[in-house]
CSV table of C-alpha atoms in Angstrom, one decimal:
chain,number,residue,atom,x,y,z
A,300,MET,CA,-1.6,23.7,-4.9
A,301,SER,CA,-4.1,26.0,-3.4
A,302,GLU,CA,-2.4,29.3,-4.4
A,303,HIS,CA,-4.1,31.3,-7.1
A,304,ALA,CA,-2.8,34.4,-8.9
A,305,GLU,CA,-4.9,37.6,-8.0
A,306,TRP,CA,-5.6,39.8,-11.0
A,307,SER,CA,-7.1,43.3,-10.9
A,308,GLU,CA,-7.3,46.3,-13.2
A,309,ALA,CA,-5.5,48.5,-10.5
A,310,GLU,CA,-2.4,46.3,-10.5
A,311,PRO,CA,-2.0,45.0,-14.1
A,312,SER,CA,1.7,44.2,-13.7
A,313,THR,CA,1.6,42.5,-10.3
A,314,ALA,CA,2.5,39.1,-11.7
A,315,PRO,CA,5.7,38.8,-13.7
A,316,ALA,CA,5.3,37.8,-17.3
A,317,SER,CA,7.3,34.6,-16.7
A,318,ALA,CA,4.5,33.4,-14.4
A,319,ALA,CA,2.0,33.2,-17.3
A,320,VAL,CA,0.9,29.7,-18.0
A,321,THR,CA,1.1,28.5,-21.6
A,322,PRO,CA,-0.5,25.5,-23.3
A,323,ALA,CA,2.9,24.0,-23.5
A,324,ASP,CA,3.3,24.3,-19.7
A,325,ALA,CA,-0.1,22.7,-19.1
A,326,ALA,CA,0.9,19.8,-21.5
A,327,ASP,CA,4.2,19.3,-19.6
A,328,ALA,CA,2.4,19.3,-16.3
A,329,ALA,CA,-0.1,16.7,-17.5
A,330,ARG,CA,2.8,14.7,-19.0
A,331,LEU,CA,4.5,14.6,-15.6
A,332,VAL,CA,1.3,13.4,-13.9
A,333,ALA,CA,1.0,10.8,-16.7
A,334,PHE,CA,4.5,9.6,-15.8
A,335,GLY,CA,3.4,9.4,-12.2
A,336,LEU,CA,0.5,7.1,-13.2
A,337,GLN,CA,3.1,4.6,-14.6
A,338,PRO,CA,4.3,3.2,-11.3
A,339,LYS,CA,7.0,0.9,-12.8
A,340,LEU,CA,8.6,3.6,-14.7
A,341,GLN,CA,11.8,4.8,-13.1
A,342,PRO,CA,13.0,8.4,-13.7
A,343,ALA,CA,16.6,7.3,-14.0
A,344,ARG,CA,15.6,5.3,-17.1
A,345,ASP,CA,13.6,8.0,-18.9
A,346,GLN,CA,15.2,11.4,-19.6
A,347,GLU,CA,12.0,13.3,-20.3
A,348,TYR,CA,10.6,12.1,-16.9
A,349,ALA,CA,13.8,13.1,-15.1
A,350,ASP,CA,13.8,16.5,-16.8
A,351,LEU,CA,10.2,17.2,-15.8
A,352,LEU,CA,10.9,16.2,-12.2
A,353,ARG,CA,13.8,18.6,-12.2
A,354,ARG,CA,11.6,21.3,-13.5
A,355,TYR,CA,9.0,20.5,-10.8
A,356,ARG,CA,11.7,21.0,-8.1
A,357,GLU,CA,13.2,24.1,-9.6
A,358,ASP,CA,10.1,25.9,-11.0
A,359,PRO,CA,7.5,26.6,-8.3
A,360,PRO,CA,4.8,27.8,-10.7
A,361,PHE,CA,5.2,24.7,-12.8
A,362,ALA,CA,5.0,22.6,-9.6
A,363,ARG,CA,1.8,24.2,-8.6
A,364,LEU,CA,0.4,23.6,-12.1
A,365,ALA,CA,1.3,19.9,-11.9
A,366,ASP,CA,-0.2,19.6,-8.5
A,367,ALA,CA,-3.4,21.3,-9.8
A,368,VAL,CA,-3.6,18.8,-12.7
A,369,ALA,CA,-3.2,15.9,-10.2
A,370,THR,CA,-5.9,17.3,-8.0
A,371,GLY,CA,-8.3,17.7,-10.9
A,372,LEU,CA,-7.8,14.0,-11.7
A,373,GLY,CA,-8.6,13.1,-8.1
A,374,LEU,CA,-5.0,12.2,-7.3
A,375,ILE,CA,-3.0,13.0,-4.1
A,376,VAL,CA,0.7,13.8,-4.6
A,377,LEU,CA,2.7,11.9,-2.0
A,378,GLU,CA,6.2,12.9,-3.1
A,379,VAL,CA,8.0,14.2,-6.1
A,380,SER,CA,11.7,13.1,-6.1
A,381,PRO,CA,14.3,11.3,-8.1
A,382,ARG,CA,13.9,8.2,-5.9
A,383,ALA,CA,10.1,7.9,-6.2
A,384,GLY,CA,9.3,9.9,-9.3
A,385,MET,CA,5.9,11.7,-9.1
A,386,ALA,CA,4.3,9.3,-6.5
A,387,VAL,CA,0.6,9.7,-6.5
A,388,THR,CA,-2.3,7.9,-4.9
A,389,ALA,CA,-6.0,8.0,-5.8
A,390,ALA,CA,-8.5,9.8,-3.7
A,391,GLU,CA,-11.7,7.9,-2.9
A,392,ASP,CA,-13.7,9.7,-5.5
A,393,SER,CA,-11.0,9.5,-8.2
A,394,VAL,CA,-11.6,7.6,-11.5
A,395,PHE,CA,-8.2,5.9,-10.7
A,396,ALA,CA,-9.3,4.5,-7.4
A,397,VAL,CA,-9.1,0.8,-7.0
A,398,ARG,CA,-12.1,-0.6,-5.0
A,399,MET,CA,-11.6,-3.4,-2.6
A,400,GLY,CA,-14.8,-5.0,-3.8
A,401,ASP,CA,-13.6,-5.0,-7.4
A,402,TYR,CA,-10.2,-6.4,-6.4
A,403,ALA,CA,-11.8,-9.2,-4.4
A,404,ARG,CA,-14.2,-10.2,-7.2
A,405,ARG,CA,-11.2,-10.5,-9.6
A,406,THR,CA,-9.3,-12.7,-7.1
A,407,SER,CA,-12.1,-15.0,-5.9
A,408,ALA,CA,-15.6,-16.2,-6.8
A,409,ASP,CA,-16.4,-16.2,-3.1
A,410,GLY,CA,-17.3,-12.7,-1.9
A,411,GLY,CA,-16.7,-13.9,1.6
A,412,ASP,CA,-13.0,-14.0,0.9
A,413,ARG,CA,-12.9,-10.2,0.5
A,414,PHE,CA,-11.6,-9.6,4.0
A,415,LEU,CA,-8.9,-12.3,3.7
A,416,HIS,CA,-7.5,-10.5,0.7
A,417,GLY,CA,-7.5,-7.2,2.7
A,418,LEU,CA,-5.8,-9.0,5.6
A,419,ALA,CA,-3.1,-10.3,3.3
A,420,HIS,CA,-2.4,-6.7,2.2
A,421,LEU,CA,-2.2,-5.5,5.7
A,422,ALA,CA,0.2,-8.3,6.7
A,423,VAL,CA,2.5,-7.5,3.8
A,424,ALA,CA,2.6,-3.8,4.9
A,425,VAL,CA,3.3,-4.7,8.5
A,426,MET,CA,6.0,-7.2,7.6
A,427,ALA,CA,7.6,-4.8,5.1
A,428,PHE,CA,7.9,-1.9,7.6
A,429,PRO,CA,7.6,-3.4,11.1
A,430,ARG,CA,9.0,-0.4,13.0
A,431,PRO,CA,8.2,3.3,12.8
A,432,GLU,CA,11.9,4.0,12.2
A,433,ASP,CA,11.9,1.7,9.1
A,434,LEU,CA,8.9,3.6,7.7
A,435,ALA,CA,10.6,6.9,8.3
A,436,ASP,CA,14.0,6.0,6.8
A,437,ASP,CA,14.0,6.7,3.1
A,438,ALA,CA,17.0,4.3,2.6
A,439,TYR,CA,15.2,1.4,4.3
A,440,ILE,CA,14.1,-1.5,2.0
A,441,GLY,CA,11.7,-4.0,3.3
A,442,ARG,CA,11.7,-7.7,2.2
A,443,VAL,CA,8.8,-10.2,2.4
A,444,THR,CA,8.1,-13.7,1.1
A,445,VAL,CA,4.7,-15.3,0.3
A,446,ASN,CA,5.3,-18.1,2.8
A,447,GLY,CA,6.6,-15.7,5.3
A,448,VAL,CA,3.5,-13.5,5.2
A,449,ASP,CA,1.2,-16.6,5.5
A,450,ALA,CA,3.2,-17.8,8.4
A,451,PHE,CA,3.0,-14.4,10.0
A,452,VAL,CA,-0.7,-14.3,9.7
A,453,ARG,CA,-1.0,-17.8,11.1
A,454,GLN,CA,1.1,-16.8,14.1
A,455,ALA,CA,-1.2,-13.8,14.5
A,456,CYS,CA,-4.1,-16.1,14.4
A,457,HIS,CA,-2.6,-18.2,17.1
A,458,ARG,CA,-2.1,-15.1,19.3
A,459,LEU,CA,-5.7,-14.0,18.7
A,460,GLU,CA,-6.9,-17.5,19.5
A,461,GLU,CA,-5.1,-17.4,22.8
A,462,ARG,CA,-6.4,-14.0,23.6
A,463,ALA,CA,-10.0,-15.1,22.8
A,464,ALA,CA,-9.6,-18.2,25.0
A,465,GLU,CA,-8.2,-16.1,27.9
A,466,GLN,CA,-11.2,-13.7,27.7
A,467,GLY,CA,-13.7,-16.6,27.3
A,468,GLU,CA,-15.0,-15.3,24.0
A,469,ASN,CA,-17.2,-17.3,21.6
A,470,THR,CA,-14.9,-19.3,19.4
A,471,ASP,CA,-17.3,-19.6,16.5
A,472,PRO,CA,-18.9,-16.2,15.8
A,473,ALA,CA,-21.1,-15.3,12.9
A,474,SER,CA,-19.3,-15.5,9.6
A,475,ASP,CA,-20.1,-11.9,8.6
A,476,ALA,CA,-18.9,-10.4,11.9
A,477,PRO,CA,-16.2,-7.7,11.2
A,478,GLY,CA,-12.7,-7.5,12.7
A,479,LEU,CA,-9.5,-9.5,13.0
A,480,GLU,CA,-11.2,-11.7,15.7
A,481,THR,CA,-13.3,-13.2,12.9
A,482,ALA,CA,-10.7,-13.1,10.2
A,483,TRP,CA,-8.2,-15.2,12.1
A,484,ARG,CA,-10.7,-18.1,12.4
A,485,VAL,CA,-11.3,-18.1,8.7
A,486,TRP,CA,-7.6,-17.8,7.8
A,487,ALA,CA,-6.6,-20.5,10.3
A,488,ARG,CA,-9.2,-23.0,8.9
A,489,ARG,CA,-8.1,-22.3,5.3
A,490,SER,CA,-5.5,-24.6,3.7
A,491,ALA,CA,-2.1,-23.0,3.2
A,492,THR,CA,-1.6,-24.4,-0.3
A,493,GLY,CA,-4.6,-26.4,-1.4
A,494,ALA,CA,-5.8,-30.0,-1.6
A,495,THR,CA,-4.1,-31.1,-4.8
A,496,LYS,CA,-1.9,-34.2,-4.8
A,497,ASP,CA,1.2,-32.2,-5.6
A,498,ALA,CA,0.3,-29.5,-3.1
A,499,ARG,CA,0.1,-26.9,-5.8
A,500,ARG,CA,-0.9,-23.4,-4.6
A,501,LEU,CA,-4.5,-22.8,-5.2
A,502,ALA,CA,-6.0,-19.4,-5.6
A,503,GLY,CA,-8.3,-19.8,-2.7
A,504,SER,CA,-5.6,-21.1,-0.3
A,505,THR,CA,-4.0,-18.6,2.1
A,506,THR,CA,-0.6,-18.6,0.2
A,507,GLY,CA,-2.6,-18.2,-3.0
A,508,ILE,CA,-4.3,-15.1,-1.5
A,509,VAL,CA,-1.0,-13.7,-0.4
A,510,ALA,CA,0.5,-14.4,-3.8
A,511,LYS,CA,-2.4,-12.4,-5.4
A,512,ALA,CA,-1.7,-9.5,-3.1
A,513,VAL,CA,2.0,-9.3,-3.8
A,514,THR,CA,1.4,-9.7,-7.5
A,515,PHE,CA,-1.0,-6.8,-7.4
A,516,LEU,CA,1.5,-4.7,-5.4
A,517,THR,CA,4.2,-5.6,-7.9
A,518,ASP,CA,2.1,-4.7,-10.9
A,519,SER,CA,1.3,-1.4,-9.1
A,520,GLY,CA,5.0,-0.6,-8.7
A,521,PHE,CA,5.0,-1.1,-4.9
A,522,LEU,CA,7.1,-4.3,-4.8
A,523,GLN,CA,9.8,-5.8,-6.9
A,524,ARG,CA,10.1,-9.6,-7.2
A,525,THR,CA,13.6,-10.8,-6.4
A,526,GLY,CA,13.4,-14.6,-6.4
A,527,ASP,CA,11.3,-17.7,-6.2
A,528,ASP,CA,12.3,-18.9,-2.7
A,529,HIS,CA,9.7,-19.3,0.0
A,530,GLY,CA,6.8,-19.0,-2.5
A,531,GLY,CA,8.3,-15.8,-4.0
A,532,THR,CA,10.5,-13.1,-2.5
A,533,TYR,CA,9.9,-9.4,-2.9
A,534,ARG,CA,11.5,-6.1,-1.9
A,535,THR,CA,9.7,-2.8,-1.3
A,536,THR,CA,10.0,0.3,-3.5
A,537,ALA,CA,10.0,4.0,-2.5
A,538,ARG,CA,6.4,4.2,-3.7
A,539,TYR,CA,5.3,1.5,-1.4
A,540,GLN,CA,7.0,3.1,1.5
A,541,LEU,CA,5.2,6.4,0.8
A,542,GLN,CA,1.9,4.5,0.4
A,543,VAL,CA,2.3,2.8,3.7
A,544,ARG,CA,3.3,6.0,5.4
A,545,ASP,CA,0.1,7.6,4.1
A,546,LEU,CA,-2.0,4.7,5.5
A,547,ALA,CA,0.0,3.8,8.7
A,548,GLY,CA,-2.6,5.4,11.0
A,549,GLY,CA,-5.3,2.9,10.0
A,550,ALA,CA,-6.9,1.0,12.8
A,551,ALA,CA,-6.5,-2.4,11.0
A,552,MET,CA,-2.7,-2.0,10.8
A,553,ALA,CA,-2.6,-0.8,14.3
A,554,GLU,CA,-4.4,-3.9,15.5
A,555,LEU,CA,-1.9,-6.2,13.8
A,556,LEU,CA,1.0,-4.2,15.3
A,557,GLU,CA,-0.6,-4.5,18.7
A,558,LEU,CA,0.0,-8.2,18.5
A,559,GLY,CA,3.7,-7.7,18.9
A,560,VAL,CA,5.5,-7.6,15.6
A,561,VAL,CA,9.3,-7.3,15.8
A,562,PRO,CA,11.8,-6.4,13.1
A,563,VAL,CA,12.4,-8.8,10.2
A,564,THR,CA,15.0,-8.7,7.5
A,565,ASP,CA,14.5,-11.8,5.4
A,566,GLY,CA,10.8,-12.2,5.2
A,567,THR,CA,10.7,-14.6,8.2
A,568,PRO,CA,8.0,-13.6,10.7
A,569,THR,CA,8.5,-13.4,14.5
A,570,LEU,CA,5.9,-12.4,17.1
A,571,LEU,CA,6.3,-11.6,20.7
A,572,PRO,CA,3.4,-11.1,23.2
A,573,ALA,CA,2.0,-7.6,23.1
A,574,ASP,CA,2.8,-5.3,25.9
A,575,SER,CA,-0.7,-4.0,26.1
A,576,ASP,CA,-4.0,-5.8,26.4
A,577,GLU,CA,-5.9,-2.9,25.0
A,578,ASP,CA,-8.1,-3.9,22.0
A,579,LEU,CA,-8.5,-1.7,18.9
A,580,GLU,CA,-11.6,-1.8,16.8
A,581,LEU,CA,-10.9,-2.8,13.2
A,582,VAL,CA,-12.2,-0.5,10.5
A,583,ALA,CA,-13.0,-2.5,7.4
A,584,GLY,CA,-10.7,-1.6,4.5
A,585,ALA,CA,-8.4,0.6,6.6
A,586,GLY,CA,-4.8,0.7,5.7
A,587,LEU,CA,-5.2,-0.8,2.2
A,588,PRO,CA,-3.8,0.5,-1.1
A,589,PHE,CA,-7.4,0.8,-2.4
A,590,HIS,CA,-10.7,1.9,-1.2
A,591,SER,CA,-13.2,-0.3,0.7
A,592,VAL,CA,-16.4,0.6,-1.2
């Protein structure tokens, strides 16, 4: 992606003629990037997409050209393969970047809920790939449910409450204080479904917030809905695995993992006491599939 042909009058025939870039090549490279921006499109179901992916793998100059087109659009290429297609994510300054603030405003009239939506995304990622080996295994498919994610966060809330009590910390901090230690108090106090007589799931309830997160991830090609049980069941895609790999070093995800997540296979959460009492500072917006500004 950073390689450039060197031209000089002294060596006019250094580069072979086949390396010359034509307008058709540029169009094909842009077309491949355009396919990558359609996250639900599967290469196996589009012959042109599959052909361009094959050319990317077999033609290094074309691959560099496609990478350059992606870079110019502010995109980061995570992987190019038959399983994931051309998987790209937006850099922070890209026109394609999704801002956490915009996402939160679309999901709730209350700006104070922004962190809860972020926490829901973190919880989905942690439950989908609870072990490093799951995240590293290309064949691994994570499964989550809406109710399972909500239950997981509530168990995490309970664990954080116990930790705060053991350390004698203030149980009612300022509402705008950052970090999971504040988020768990807000989440734990929020109704899981809502206050309607038929217990319908309201958008501002915790399961409503999780449902919005998984719907966003599904629309973005990161999850696939597989059923309606437990508030909605979902499976991960190769693109989501790549996205979570790219963000797995975030302090927010690390802090949730520090609470003691163990492997899950059916979307049912289980927590064990953490082995370490070391606290990690939460970085707002870290580990999310969008940017915090």
